[in-house]
Coordinates of C-alpha atoms in Angstrom, one line a residue:
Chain A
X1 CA -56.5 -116.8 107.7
X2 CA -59.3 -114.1 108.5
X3 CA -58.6 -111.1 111.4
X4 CA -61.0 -113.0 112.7
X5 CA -58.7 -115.7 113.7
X6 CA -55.7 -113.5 113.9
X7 CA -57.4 -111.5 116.7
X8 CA -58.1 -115.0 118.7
X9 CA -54.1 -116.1 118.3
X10 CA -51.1 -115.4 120.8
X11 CA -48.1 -116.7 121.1
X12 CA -48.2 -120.4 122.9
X13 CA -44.1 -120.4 123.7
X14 CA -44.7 -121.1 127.3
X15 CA -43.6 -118.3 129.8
X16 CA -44.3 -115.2 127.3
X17 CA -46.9 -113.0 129.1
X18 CA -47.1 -110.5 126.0
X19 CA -47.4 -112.4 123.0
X20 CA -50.6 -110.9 122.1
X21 CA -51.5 -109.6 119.1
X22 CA -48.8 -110.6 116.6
X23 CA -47.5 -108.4 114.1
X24 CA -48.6 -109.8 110.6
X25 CA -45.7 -110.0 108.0
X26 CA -47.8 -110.2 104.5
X27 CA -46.6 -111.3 102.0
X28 CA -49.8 -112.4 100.0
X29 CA -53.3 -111.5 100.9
X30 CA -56.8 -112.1 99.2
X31 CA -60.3 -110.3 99.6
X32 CA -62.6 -112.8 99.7
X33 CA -66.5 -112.4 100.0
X34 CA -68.3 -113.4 102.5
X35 CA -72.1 -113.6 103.7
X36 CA -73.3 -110.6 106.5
X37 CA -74.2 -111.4 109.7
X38 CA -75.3 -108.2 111.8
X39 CA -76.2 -110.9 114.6
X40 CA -72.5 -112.6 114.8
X41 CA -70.9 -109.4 114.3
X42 CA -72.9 -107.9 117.4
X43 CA -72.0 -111.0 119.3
X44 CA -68.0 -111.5 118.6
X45 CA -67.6 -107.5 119.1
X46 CA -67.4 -107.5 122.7
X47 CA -64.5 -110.3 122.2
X48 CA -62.6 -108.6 119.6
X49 CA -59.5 -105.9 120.6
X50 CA -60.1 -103.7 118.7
X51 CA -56.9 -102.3 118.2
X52 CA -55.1 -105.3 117.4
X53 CA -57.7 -105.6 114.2
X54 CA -57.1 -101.6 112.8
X55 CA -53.4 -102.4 112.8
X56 CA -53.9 -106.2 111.5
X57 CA -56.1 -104.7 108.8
X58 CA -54.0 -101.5 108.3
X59 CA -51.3 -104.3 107.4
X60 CA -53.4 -105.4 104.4
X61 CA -54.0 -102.1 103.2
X62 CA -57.7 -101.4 104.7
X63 CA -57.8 -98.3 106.5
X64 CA -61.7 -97.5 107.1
X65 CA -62.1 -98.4 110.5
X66 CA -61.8 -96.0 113.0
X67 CA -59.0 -96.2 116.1
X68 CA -61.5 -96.9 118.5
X69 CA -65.0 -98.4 119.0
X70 CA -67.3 -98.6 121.0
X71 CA -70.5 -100.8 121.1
X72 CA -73.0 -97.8 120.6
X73 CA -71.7 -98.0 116.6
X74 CA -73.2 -101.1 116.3
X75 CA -75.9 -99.3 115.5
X76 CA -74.5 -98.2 112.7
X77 CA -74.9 -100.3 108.6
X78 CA -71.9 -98.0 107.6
X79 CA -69.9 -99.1 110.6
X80 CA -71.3 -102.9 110.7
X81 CA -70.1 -103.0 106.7
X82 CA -66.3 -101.8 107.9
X83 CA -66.1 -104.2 110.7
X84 CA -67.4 -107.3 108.8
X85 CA -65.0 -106.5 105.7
X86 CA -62.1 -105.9 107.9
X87 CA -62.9 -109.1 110.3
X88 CA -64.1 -111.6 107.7
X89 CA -63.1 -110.7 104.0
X90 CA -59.3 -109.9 104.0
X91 CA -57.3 -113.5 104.1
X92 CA -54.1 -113.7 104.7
X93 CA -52.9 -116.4 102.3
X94 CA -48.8 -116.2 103.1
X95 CA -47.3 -114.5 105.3
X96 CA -45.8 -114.6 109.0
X97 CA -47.1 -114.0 112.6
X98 CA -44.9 -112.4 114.9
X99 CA -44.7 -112.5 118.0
X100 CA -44.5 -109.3 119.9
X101 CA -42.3 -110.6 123.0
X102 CA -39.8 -112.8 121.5
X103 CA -39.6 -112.2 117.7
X104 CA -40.8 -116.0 117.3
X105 CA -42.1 -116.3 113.6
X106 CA -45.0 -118.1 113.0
X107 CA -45.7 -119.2 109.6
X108 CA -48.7 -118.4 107.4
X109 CA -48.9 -120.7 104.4
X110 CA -52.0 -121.7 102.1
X111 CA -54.0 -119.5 104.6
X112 CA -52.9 -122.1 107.8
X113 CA -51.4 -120.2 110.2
X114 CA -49.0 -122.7 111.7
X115 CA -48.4 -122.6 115.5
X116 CA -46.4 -126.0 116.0
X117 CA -43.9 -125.4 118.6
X118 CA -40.6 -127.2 118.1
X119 CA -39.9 -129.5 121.4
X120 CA -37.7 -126.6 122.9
X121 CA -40.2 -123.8 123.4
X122 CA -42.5 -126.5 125.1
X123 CA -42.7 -127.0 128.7
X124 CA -41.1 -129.9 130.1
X125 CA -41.5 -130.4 134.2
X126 CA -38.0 -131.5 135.2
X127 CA -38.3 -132.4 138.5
X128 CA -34.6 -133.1 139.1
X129 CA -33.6 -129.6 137.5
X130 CA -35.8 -127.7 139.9
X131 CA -34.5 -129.5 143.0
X132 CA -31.1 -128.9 141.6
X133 CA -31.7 -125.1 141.0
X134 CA -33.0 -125.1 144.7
X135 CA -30.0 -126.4 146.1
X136 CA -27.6 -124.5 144.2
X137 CA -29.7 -120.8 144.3
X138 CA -32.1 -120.9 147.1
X139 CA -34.9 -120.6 145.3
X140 CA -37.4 -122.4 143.0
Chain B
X1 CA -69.5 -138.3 76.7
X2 CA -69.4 -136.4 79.8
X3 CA -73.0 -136.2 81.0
X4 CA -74.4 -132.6 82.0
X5 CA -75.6 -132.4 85.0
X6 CA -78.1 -130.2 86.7
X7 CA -77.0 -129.9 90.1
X8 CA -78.9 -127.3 92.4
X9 CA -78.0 -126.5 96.6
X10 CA -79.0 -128.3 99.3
X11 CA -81.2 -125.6 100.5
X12 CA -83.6 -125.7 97.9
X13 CA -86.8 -127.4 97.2
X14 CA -85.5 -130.8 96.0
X15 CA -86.4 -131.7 93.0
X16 CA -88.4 -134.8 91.8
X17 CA -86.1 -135.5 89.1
X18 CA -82.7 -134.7 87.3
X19 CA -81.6 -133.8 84.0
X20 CA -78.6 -135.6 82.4
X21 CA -77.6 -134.8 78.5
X22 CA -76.0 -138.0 77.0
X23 CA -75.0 -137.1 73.7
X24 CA -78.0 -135.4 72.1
X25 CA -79.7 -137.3 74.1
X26 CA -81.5 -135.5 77.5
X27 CA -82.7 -138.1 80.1
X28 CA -84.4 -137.8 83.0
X29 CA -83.9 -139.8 86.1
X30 CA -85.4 -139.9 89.7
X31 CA -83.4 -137.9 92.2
X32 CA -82.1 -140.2 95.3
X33 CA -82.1 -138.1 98.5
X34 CA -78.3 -139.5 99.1
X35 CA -77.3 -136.4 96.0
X36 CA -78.4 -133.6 98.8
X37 CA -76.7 -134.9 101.8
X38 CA -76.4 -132.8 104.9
X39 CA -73.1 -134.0 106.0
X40 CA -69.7 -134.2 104.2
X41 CA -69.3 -136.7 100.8
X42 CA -67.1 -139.2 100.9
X43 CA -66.1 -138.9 97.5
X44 CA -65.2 -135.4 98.3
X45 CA -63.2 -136.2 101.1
X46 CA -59.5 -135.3 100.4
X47 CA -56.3 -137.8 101.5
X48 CA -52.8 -138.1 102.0
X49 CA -51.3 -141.1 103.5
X50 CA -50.8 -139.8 106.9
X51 CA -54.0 -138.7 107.2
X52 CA -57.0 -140.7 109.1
X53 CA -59.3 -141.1 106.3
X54 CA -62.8 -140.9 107.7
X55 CA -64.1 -144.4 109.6
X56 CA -66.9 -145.9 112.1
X57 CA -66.1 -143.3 114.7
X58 CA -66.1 -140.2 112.1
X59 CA -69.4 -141.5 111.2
X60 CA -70.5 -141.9 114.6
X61 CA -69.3 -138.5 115.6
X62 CA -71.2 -137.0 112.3
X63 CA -74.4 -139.4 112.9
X64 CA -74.4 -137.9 116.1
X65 CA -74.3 -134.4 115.3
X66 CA -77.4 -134.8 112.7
X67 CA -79.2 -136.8 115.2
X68 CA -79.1 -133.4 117.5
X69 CA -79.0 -131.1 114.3
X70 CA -82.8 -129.7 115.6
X71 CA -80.9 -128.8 119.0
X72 CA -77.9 -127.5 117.6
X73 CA -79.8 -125.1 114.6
X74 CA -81.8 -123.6 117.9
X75 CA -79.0 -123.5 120.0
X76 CA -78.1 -120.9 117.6
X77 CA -73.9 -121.7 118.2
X78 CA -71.7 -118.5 117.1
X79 CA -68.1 -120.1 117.3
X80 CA -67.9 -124.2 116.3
X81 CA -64.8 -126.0 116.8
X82 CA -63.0 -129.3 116.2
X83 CA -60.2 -130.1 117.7
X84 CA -58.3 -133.4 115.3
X85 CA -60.2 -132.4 112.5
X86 CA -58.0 -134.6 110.1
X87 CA -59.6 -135.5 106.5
X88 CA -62.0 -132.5 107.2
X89 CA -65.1 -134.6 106.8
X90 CA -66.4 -133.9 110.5
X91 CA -65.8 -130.2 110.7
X92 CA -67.3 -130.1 107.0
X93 CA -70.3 -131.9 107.9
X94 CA -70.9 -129.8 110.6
X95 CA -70.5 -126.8 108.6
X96 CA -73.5 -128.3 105.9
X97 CA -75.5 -129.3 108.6
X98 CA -75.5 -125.7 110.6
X99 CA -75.0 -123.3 107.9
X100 CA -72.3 -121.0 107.3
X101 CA -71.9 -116.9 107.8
X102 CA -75.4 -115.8 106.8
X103 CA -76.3 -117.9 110.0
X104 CA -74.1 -116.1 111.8
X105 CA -72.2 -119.1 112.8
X106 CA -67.8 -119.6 111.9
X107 CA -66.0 -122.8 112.2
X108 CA -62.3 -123.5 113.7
X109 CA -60.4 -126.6 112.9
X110 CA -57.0 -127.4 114.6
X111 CA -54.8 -130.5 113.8
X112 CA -51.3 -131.5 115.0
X113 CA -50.9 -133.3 111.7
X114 CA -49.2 -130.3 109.1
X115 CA -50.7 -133.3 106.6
X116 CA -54.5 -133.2 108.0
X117 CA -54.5 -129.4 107.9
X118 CA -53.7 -129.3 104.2
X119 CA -56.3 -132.3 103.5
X120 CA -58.9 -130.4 105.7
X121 CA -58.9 -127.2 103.6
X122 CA -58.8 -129.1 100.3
X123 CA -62.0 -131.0 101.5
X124 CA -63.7 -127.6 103.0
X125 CA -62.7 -126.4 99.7
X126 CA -64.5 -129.5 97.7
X127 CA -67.9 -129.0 99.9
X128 CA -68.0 -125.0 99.7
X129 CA -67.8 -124.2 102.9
X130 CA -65.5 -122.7 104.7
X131 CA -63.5 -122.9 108.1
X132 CA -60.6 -121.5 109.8
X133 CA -57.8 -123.9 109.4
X134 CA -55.3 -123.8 112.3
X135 CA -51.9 -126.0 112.6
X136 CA -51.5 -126.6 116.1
X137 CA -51.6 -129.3 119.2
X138 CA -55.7 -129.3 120.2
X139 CA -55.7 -125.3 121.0
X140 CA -52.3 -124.3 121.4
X141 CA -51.6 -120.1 121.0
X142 CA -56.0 -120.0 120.9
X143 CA -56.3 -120.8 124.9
X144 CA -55.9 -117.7 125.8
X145 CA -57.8 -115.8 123.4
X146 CA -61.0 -118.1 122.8
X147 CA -61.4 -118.8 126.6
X148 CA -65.0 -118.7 127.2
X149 CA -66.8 -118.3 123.8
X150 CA -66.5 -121.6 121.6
X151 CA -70.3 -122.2 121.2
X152 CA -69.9 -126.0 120.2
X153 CA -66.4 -127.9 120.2
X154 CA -66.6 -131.8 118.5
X155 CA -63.3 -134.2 118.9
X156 CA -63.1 -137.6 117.8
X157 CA -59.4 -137.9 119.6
X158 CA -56.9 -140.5 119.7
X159 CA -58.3 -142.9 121.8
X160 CA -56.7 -146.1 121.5
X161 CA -55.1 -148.2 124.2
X162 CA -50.8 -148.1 122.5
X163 CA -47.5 -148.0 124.7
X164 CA -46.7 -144.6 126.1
X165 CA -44.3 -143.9 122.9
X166 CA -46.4 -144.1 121.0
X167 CA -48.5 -141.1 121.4
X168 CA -47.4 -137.9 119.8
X169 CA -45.7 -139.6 117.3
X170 CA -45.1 -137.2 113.8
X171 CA -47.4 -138.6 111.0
X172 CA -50.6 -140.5 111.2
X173 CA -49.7 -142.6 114.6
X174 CA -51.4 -139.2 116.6
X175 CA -54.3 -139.7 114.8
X176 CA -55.2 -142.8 117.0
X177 CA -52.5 -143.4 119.9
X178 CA -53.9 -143.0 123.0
X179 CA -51.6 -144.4 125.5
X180 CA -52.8 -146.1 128.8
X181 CA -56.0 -146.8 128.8
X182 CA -56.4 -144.8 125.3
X183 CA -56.3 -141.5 128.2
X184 CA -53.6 -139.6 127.4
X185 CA -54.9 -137.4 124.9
X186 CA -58.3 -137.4 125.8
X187 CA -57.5 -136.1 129.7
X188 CA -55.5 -133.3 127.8
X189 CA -58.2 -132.4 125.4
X190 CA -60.8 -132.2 128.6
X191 CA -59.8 -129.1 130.6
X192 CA -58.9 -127.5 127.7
X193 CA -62.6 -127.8 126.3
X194 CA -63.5 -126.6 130.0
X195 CA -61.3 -123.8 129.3
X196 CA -63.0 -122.5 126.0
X197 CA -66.4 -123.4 126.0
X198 CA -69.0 -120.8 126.5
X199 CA -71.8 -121.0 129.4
X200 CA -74.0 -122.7 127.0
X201 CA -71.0 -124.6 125.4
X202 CA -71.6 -128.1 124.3
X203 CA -68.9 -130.9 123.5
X204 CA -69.1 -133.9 121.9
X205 CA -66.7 -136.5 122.1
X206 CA -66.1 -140.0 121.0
X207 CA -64.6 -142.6 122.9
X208 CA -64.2 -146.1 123.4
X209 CA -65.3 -148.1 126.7
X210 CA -61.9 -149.3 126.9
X211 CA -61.5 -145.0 127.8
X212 CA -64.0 -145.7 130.9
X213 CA -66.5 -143.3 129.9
X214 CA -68.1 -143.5 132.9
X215 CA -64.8 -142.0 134.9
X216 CA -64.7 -139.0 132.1
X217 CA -68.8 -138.4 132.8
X218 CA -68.1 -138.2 136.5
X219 CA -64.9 -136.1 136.2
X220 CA -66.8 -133.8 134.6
X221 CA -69.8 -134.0 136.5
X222 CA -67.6 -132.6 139.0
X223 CA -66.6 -129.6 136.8
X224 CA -70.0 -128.8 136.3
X225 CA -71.2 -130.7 133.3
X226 CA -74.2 -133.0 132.9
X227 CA -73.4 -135.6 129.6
X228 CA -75.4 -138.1 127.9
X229 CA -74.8 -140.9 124.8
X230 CA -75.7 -139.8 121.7
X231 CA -74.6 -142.6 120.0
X232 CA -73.2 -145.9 120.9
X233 CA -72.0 -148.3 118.3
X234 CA -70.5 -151.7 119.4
X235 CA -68.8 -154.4 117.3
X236 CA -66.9 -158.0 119.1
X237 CA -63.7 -155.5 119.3
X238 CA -64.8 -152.3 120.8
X239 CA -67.7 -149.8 121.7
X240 CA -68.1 -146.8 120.1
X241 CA -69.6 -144.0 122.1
X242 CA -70.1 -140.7 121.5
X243 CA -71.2 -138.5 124.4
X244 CA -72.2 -134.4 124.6
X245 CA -71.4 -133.0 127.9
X246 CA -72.9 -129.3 128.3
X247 CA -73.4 -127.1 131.4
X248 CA -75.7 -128.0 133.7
X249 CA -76.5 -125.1 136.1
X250 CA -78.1 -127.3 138.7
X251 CA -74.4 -129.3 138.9
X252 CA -72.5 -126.6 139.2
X253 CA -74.7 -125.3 142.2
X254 CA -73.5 -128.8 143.8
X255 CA -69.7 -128.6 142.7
X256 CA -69.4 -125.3 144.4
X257 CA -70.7 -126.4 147.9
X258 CA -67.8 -126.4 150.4
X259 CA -66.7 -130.0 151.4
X260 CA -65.6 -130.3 155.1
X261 CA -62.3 -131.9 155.2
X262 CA -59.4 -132.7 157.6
X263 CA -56.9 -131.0 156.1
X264 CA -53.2 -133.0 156.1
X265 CA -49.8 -132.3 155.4
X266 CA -49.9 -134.6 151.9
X267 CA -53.5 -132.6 151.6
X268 CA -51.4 -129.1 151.4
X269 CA -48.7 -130.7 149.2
X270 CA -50.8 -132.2 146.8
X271 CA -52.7 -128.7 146.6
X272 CA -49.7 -126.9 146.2
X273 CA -48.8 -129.2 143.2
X274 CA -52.5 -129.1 141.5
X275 CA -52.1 -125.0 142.2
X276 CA -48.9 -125.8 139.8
X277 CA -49.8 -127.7 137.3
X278 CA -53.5 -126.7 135.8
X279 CA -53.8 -130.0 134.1
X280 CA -53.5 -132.3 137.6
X281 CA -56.2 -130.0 139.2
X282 CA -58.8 -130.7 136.6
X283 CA -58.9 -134.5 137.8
X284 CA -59.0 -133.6 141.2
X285 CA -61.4 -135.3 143.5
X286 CA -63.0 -132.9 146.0
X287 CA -63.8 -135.7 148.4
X288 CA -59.6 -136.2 148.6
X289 CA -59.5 -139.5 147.6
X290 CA -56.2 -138.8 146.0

């Protein structure tokens, strides 16, 4: 799993409004190489928080990229090179997501992240239980 | 005697002819354009038993993207997705066919299966290419994150007319049960796309005539999205069809004009309830033909 894909994942347990980012729990993590793109690096930076990816990559042990940024340091090769390595090249192979709200773990395996909900973090529309709650608690 | 084989990349001029040692013995045979394919290779494909192993509508879907590969390679597409990736051979094709990083172009593949997901990356793997492998139902804990910026999403979903039961079923069952009218997935699949595809976002989707392609077209007509048949394959049992819906601004001029309505009491309720529940809303008629 890149940052990339870390920086694009939340927690889906339905009703959590601050399940983004998740902490990363590493246990095993792999530097791979991977091809430059100035272009789709220029693109995704307006979508990526940026914090979320210094502490996500500060969690594998890359520390090169600064606290903040801002889009005038696309400019810059040395910054462009720190961003790319930090975004693309560090995989998490095992390991756990975490999310921020509830403590929910979300497994990391092979490099799959694995964000299968078990059938009682889903939401299920129970029509009789809400009319129920109305009549007992006056509300909805 | 294992022959050695000189094997170069797609990308390069291809040769006239290739190089085998057999023995002591170096032959040299005329290359068949089927060794530097632009799509997945079937003997590459990985498998596990509860996997969909790759079939008329994979091919389809696949045949579909190379028959719009010129559009796609100018559409220049960031972010591709596909949603039911399964063996891996569509998202890997895709990834041949566009290029990888040096294009500036990243894959996502999401399957419900834990099975497919494993099978995916081992095929990626087989192909050298690469995409982000994701275990999850269509874009589960992505939504929120991804909203707006998938470039190009492809889904050959569970489309087959089964009982109700039968869909979301553990093991290869989700990989075709469809439910009434082969909908069920398909109509949850649909605003989800709406959801994460970008302003020039494209989707293409297969499904069978059974699905009533025509409703999905005008559904999303009404959403804001002009779609066309790529691809239609028909045998005595079903039709095949695979259709790329995209934005079309000159729709979504028309979906926005106000309708003039009598507004009702079952008109408010039933907008209270769409209001509710996202999913209902996305098949809403504007007209109020409930």
């Amino acid at each position: 799993m890149r940052l990339l894909t870390h920086n694009m994942l939340s927690c889906n347990i339905k009703g959590v409004t601050n399940g983004f980012p998740l902490r990363l729990e590493v246990e095993k993590f792999v530097e791979k190489e991977v091809d430059f793109s100035a272009e789709f690096l220029r693109n995704i930076f307006p979508k990526i928080e940026w914090k979320a990816l210094v502490d996500a990559s500060r969690s594998m042990g890359y520390s090169q990229l600064p606290d903040e940024a801002d889009s005038s340091m696309l400019d810059s090769d040395d910054f462009l090179k720190k961003f790319h390595h930090a975004l693309l090249e560090l995989h998490l192979e095992e390991g756990v997501l975490i999310c921020p709200e509830t403590g929910r773990r979300f497994p990391v395996n092979k490099g799959i992240p694995n964000m299968l909900l078990h059938e009682d973090e889903v939401f299920v529309f129970d029509g009789v239980n809400l009319v129920l709650n109305y009549h007992l608690n006056s509300t909805w | 005697m294992d022959p050695k084989i000189d094997v170069r990349t797609e990308s390069s001029s291809m040769p006239s002819s290739i190089r085998t040692k057999e023995g002591d013995q170096w032959n040299s045979k005329p290359v068949s354009y089927k060794m530097y394919s632009k799509s997945a290779q079937i003997r590459l494909v990985s498998s596990h038993p509860e996997v969909y192993e790759p079939c008329d509508d994979s091919f389809a879907l696949v045949d579909a993207l190379l028959a719009d590969r010129t559009n796609l390679l100018e559409h220049h597409p960031s972010l591709c997705m596909e949603v039911g990736c399964g063996s891996g051979y569509v998202i890997t094709s895709l990834a041949i066919m566009l290029g990888q990083e040096v294009a500036g172009v990243h894959y996502i593949a999401t399957d419900i299966n834990p099975h497919a997901v494993q099978v995916t990356s081992e095929t990626l793997k087989a192909h050298g290419v690469h995409a982000e492998v994701i275990s999850t139902d269509i874009a589960s804990g992505l939504e929120r994150r991804l909203s707006g910026i998938v470039d190009v999403m492809v889904v050959n979903p569970p489309y087959v007319p089964t009982p109700e039961d039968e869909v979301g079923r553990d093991g290869i069952t989700s990989a075709w049960a469809g439910g009434e009218n082969g909908r069920r997935v398909i109509d949850r699949i649909l605003p989800i796309a709406d959801k994460l595809l970008s302003d020039r976002g494209w989707l293409y989707m297969v499904m069978l005539a059974a699905n009533n392609p025509s409703q999905i077209c005008l559904a999303m007509r009404e959403k804001g999205y002009a779609s066309r048949i790529i691809v239609q394959r028909s045998t005595e049992e079903e039709s095949l069809h695979v259709v790329k819906f995209w934005r079309d601004s000159d729709i979504q001029v028309g979906a926005r004009e106000p309708t003039t309505t009598s507004r009702t009491t079952s008109t408010t309720v039933m907008e209270s309830l769409f209001s509710q529940f996202p999913r209902l809303a996305f098949w809403r008629n504007d007209n109020n033909s409930y």
